[in-house]
Short mmCIF file of C-alpha atoms and ligand atoms in Angstrom, two decimals:
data_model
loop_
_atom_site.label_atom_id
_atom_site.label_comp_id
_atom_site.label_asym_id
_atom_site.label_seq_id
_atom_site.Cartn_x
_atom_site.Cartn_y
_atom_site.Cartn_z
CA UNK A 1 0.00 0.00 0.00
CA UNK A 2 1.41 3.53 -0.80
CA UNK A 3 -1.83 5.76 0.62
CA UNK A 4 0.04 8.74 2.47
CA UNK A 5 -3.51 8.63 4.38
CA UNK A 6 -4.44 5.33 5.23
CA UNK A 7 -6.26 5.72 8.32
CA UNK A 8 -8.56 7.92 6.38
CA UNK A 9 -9.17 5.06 3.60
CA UNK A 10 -11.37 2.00 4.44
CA UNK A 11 -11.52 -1.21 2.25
CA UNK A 12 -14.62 -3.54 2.93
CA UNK A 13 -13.36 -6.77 4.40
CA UNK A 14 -17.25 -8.07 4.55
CA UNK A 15 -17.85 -11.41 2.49
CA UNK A 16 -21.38 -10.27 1.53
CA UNK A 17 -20.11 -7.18 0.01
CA UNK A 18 -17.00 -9.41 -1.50
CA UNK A 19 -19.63 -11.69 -2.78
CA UNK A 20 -22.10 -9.14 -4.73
CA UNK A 21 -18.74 -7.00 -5.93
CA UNK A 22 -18.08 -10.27 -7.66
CA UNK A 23 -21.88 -10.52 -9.25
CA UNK A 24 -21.13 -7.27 -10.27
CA UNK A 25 -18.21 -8.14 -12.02
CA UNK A 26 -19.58 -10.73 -14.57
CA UNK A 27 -20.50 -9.82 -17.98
CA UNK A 28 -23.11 -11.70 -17.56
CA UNK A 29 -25.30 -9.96 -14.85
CA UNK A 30 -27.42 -8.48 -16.55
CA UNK A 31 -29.33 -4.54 -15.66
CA UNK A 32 -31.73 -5.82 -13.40
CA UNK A 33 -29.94 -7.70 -11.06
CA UNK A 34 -27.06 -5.00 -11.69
CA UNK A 35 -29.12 -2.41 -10.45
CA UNK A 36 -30.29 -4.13 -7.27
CA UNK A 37 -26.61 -5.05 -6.26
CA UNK A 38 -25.28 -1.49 -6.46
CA UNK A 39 -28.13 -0.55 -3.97
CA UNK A 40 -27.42 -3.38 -1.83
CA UNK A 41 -23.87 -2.85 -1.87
CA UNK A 42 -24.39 1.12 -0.92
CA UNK A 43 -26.73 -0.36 1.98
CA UNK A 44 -23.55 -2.84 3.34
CA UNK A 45 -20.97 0.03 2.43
CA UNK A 46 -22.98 3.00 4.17
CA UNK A 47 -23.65 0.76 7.16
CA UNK A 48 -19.95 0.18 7.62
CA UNK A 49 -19.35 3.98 6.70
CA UNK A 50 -21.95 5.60 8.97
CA UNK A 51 -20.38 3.59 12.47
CA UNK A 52 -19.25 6.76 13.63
CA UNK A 53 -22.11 9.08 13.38
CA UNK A 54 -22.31 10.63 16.87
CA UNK A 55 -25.15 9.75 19.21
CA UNK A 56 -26.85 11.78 22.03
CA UNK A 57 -29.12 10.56 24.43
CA UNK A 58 -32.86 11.78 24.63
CA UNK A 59 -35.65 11.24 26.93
CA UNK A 60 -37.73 8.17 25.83
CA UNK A 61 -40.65 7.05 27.87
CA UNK A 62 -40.76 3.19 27.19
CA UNK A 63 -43.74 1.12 28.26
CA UNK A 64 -41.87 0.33 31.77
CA UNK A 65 -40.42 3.77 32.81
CA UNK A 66 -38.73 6.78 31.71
CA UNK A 67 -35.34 6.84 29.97
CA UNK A 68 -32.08 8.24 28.49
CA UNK A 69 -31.34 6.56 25.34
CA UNK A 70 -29.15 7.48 22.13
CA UNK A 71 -30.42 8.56 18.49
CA UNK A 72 -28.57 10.20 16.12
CA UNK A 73 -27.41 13.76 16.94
CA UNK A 74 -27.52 16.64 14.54
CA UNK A 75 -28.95 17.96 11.44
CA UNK A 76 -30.27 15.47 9.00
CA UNK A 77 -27.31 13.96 6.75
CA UNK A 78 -26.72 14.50 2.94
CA UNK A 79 -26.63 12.06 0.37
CA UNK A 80 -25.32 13.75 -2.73
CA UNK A 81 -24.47 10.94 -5.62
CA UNK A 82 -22.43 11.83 -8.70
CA UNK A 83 -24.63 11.73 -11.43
CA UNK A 84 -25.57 9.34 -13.41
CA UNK A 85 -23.78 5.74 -11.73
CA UNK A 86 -23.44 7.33 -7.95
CA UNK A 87 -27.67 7.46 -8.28
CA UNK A 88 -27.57 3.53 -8.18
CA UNK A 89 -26.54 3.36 -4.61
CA UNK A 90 -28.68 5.90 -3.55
CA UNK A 91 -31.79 3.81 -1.78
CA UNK A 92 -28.97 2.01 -0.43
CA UNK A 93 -28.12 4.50 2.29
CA UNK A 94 -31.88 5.94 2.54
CA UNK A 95 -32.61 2.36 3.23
CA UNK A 96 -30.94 3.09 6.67
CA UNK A 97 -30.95 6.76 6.88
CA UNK A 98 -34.67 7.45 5.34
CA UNK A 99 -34.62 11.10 7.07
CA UNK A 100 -31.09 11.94 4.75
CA UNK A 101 -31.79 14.64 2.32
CA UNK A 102 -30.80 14.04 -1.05
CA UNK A 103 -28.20 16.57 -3.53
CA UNK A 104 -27.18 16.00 -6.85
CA UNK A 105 -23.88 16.68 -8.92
CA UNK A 106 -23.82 16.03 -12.30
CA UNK A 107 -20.48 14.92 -13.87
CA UNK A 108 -19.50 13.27 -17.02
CA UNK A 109 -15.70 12.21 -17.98
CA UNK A 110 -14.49 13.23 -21.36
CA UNK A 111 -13.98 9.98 -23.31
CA UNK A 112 -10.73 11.29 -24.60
CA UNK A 113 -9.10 13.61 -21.60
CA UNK A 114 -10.51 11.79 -19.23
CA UNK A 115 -11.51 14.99 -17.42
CA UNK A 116 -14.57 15.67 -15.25
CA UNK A 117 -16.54 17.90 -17.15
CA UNK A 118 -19.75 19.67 -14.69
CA UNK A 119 -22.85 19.83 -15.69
CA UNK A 120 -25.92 19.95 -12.79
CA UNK A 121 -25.32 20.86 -8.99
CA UNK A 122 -28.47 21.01 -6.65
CA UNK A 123 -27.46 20.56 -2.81
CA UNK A 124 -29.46 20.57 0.18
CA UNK A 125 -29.20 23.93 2.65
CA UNK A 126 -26.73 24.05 5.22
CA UNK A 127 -24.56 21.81 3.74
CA UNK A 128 -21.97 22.87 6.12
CA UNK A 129 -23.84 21.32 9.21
CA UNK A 130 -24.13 18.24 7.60
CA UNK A 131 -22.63 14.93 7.25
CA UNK A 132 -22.30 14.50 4.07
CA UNK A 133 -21.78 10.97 1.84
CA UNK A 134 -21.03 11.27 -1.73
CA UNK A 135 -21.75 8.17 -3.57
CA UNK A 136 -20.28 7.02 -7.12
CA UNK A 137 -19.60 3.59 -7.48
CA UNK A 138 -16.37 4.01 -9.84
CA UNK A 139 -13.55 6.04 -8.23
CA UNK A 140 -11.21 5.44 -11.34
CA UNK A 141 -8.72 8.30 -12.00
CA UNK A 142 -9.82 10.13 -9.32
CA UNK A 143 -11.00 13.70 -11.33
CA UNK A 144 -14.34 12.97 -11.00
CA UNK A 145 -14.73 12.74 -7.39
CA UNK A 146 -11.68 15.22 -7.05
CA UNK A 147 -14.16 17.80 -8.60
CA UNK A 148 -16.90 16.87 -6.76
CA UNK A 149 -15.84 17.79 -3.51
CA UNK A 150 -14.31 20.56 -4.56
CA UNK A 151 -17.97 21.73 -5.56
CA UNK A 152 -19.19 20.36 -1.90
CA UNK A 153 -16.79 22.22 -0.10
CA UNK A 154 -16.97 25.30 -2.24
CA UNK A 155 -20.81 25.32 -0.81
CA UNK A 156 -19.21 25.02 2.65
CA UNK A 157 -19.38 21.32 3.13
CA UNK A 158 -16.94 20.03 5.56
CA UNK A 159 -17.86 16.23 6.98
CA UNK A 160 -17.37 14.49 3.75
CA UNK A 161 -17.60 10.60 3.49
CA UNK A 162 -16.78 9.20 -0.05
CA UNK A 163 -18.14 5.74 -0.65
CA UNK A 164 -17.36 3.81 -4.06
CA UNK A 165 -18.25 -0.09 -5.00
CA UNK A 166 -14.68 -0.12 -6.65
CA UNK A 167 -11.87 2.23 -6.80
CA UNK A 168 -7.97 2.02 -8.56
CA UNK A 169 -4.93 2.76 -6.44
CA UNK A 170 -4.20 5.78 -8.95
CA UNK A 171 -6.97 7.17 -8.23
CA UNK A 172 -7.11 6.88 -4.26
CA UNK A 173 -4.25 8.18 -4.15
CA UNK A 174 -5.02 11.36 -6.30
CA UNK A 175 -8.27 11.83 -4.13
CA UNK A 176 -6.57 11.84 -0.91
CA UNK A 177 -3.73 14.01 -1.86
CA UNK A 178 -6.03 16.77 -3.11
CA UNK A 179 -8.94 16.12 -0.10
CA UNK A 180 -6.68 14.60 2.49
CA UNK A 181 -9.48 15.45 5.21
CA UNK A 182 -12.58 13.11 3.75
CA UNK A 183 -13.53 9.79 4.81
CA UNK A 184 -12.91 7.30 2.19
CA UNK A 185 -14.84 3.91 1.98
CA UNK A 186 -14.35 1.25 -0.91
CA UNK A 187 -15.71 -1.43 -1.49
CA UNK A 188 -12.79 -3.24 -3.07
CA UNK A 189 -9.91 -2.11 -4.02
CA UNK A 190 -8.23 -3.48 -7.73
CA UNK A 191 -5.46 -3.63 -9.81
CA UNK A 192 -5.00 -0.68 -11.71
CA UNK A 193 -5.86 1.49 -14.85
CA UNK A 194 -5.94 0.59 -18.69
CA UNK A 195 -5.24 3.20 -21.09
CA UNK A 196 -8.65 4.02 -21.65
CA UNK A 197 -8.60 5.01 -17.94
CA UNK A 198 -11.10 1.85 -16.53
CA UNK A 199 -10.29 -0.08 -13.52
CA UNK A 200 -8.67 -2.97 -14.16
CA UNK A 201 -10.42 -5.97 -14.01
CA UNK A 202 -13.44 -3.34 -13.13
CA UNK A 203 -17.12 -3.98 -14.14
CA UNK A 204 -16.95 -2.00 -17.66
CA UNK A 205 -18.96 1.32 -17.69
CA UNK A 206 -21.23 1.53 -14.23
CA UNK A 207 -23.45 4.02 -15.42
CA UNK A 208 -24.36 1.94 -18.97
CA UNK A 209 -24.58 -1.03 -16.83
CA UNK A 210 -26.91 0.50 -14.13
CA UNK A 211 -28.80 2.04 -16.64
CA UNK A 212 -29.10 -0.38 -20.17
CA UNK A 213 -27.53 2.34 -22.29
CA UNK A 214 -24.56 1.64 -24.55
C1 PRP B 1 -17.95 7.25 -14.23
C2 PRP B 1 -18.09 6.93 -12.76
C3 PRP B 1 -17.39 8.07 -12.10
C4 PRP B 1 -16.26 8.37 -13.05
C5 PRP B 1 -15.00 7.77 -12.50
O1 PRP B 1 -18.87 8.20 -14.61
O2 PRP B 1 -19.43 6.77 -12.35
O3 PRP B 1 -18.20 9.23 -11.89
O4 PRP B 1 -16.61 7.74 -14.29
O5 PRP B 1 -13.92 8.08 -13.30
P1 PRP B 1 -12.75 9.06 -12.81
O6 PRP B 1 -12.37 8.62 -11.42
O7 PRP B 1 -11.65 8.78 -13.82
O8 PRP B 1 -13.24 10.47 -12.88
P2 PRP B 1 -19.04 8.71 -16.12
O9 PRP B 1 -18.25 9.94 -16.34
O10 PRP B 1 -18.80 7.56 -17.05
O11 PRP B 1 -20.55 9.17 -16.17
P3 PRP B 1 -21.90 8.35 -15.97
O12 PRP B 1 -21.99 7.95 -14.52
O13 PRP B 1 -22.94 9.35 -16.36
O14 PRP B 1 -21.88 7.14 -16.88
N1 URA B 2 -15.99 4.73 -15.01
C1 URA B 2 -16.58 3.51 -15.06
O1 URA B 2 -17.82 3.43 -15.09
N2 URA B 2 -15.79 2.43 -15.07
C2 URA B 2 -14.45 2.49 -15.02
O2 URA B 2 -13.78 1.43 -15.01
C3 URA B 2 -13.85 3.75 -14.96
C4 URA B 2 -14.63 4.87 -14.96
#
């Protein structure tokens, strides 16, 4: 491993999610199954992810007696996907945080370059009070999410959790030079990058996969 921030990266070390990365994988799985996997695998990702949300106790009155018991403290969190594939793992996380308002940041990677090019932004208010998880399934060269939390924090975001399905060392390591300070969750980590810039051995294109376009 050469992450200069390693105790800010997390790999998944769960069999399910080892398992359904692996469905994933195969050309042959097709769109629907496809589709329910990414949100699966955003459910067992955000649930590994979200472990250190912080707690405060409240006054419940139970059927017995009167107690102090912990819920989640705070404003409500952010889920902001990169748009389109980072959609896909969306229900995922509202499937355990149903109160987490949803944002939207619309990216799409020059064929050629490579480069993030922007194209939609729509975030919930006081982003800055949040905690905020970005989800994209593909963390590839790393310009896409790079750019994305650039546009987060230039809103005023500052608790940032990234969670991908798969990501390439390259681009891990580009994402935590530039945003040393997020919380980065993956849900396996491969080989490396072809020269068409796609992880290596990958699933192919996540968004025409998720979606059934070519
Ligand atoms: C894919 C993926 C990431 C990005 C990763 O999106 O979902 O957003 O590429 O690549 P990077 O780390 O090299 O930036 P794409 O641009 O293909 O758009 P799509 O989700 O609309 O298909
Ligand atoms: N985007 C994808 O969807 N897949 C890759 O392998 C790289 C970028």
């Amino acid at each position: 491993m050469h992450y200069k921030n390693m105790e800010n990266v997390t790999v998944m070390e769960h069999p399910l999610i080892k398992h359904k990365i692996s469905r994933l994988r195969d050309k042959a799985t097709g769109t629907n199954e496809f589709r329910t996997l990414v949100e699966e695998i955003g459910m067992l990702i955000s649930y590994e992810a979200l472990a250190d949300l912080p707690v405060e106790d409240v006054e419940v009155e139970t059927p017995i007696e009167t107690c102090m018991t912990p819920m989640i403290a705070g404003k409500k969190m952010a889920v902001i996907p990169i748009l389109r594939a980072g959609l896909g793992m969306v229900e995922g996380v509202l499937d355990l945080v149903p109160t987490a308002k949803v944002g939207h940041i619309g990216l799409f990677r020059d064929p050629e370059t490579h480069e993030p090019h922007e194209y939609y932004c729509k975030l919930p208010d006081f982003i800055g009070e949040r905690q905020v998880v970005v989800t994209d399934p593909m963390l590839a060269t790393g310009g896409s999410a790079i750019a994305a939390i650039e546009m987060l924090k230039k809103h005023g975001a500052k608790k940032i959790k990234f969670m991908c399905i798969i990501a390439a060392p390259e681009g891990v390591d580009k994402l935590m030079e530039a945003h040393p300070d997020i919380q980065l969750y993956i849900g396996q980590l491969d080989r490396c990058l072809n020269e068409d810039a796609y992880i290596c051995p990958g699933l192919g294109d996540a968004g025409d996969r998720i979606f059934g376009t070519k």
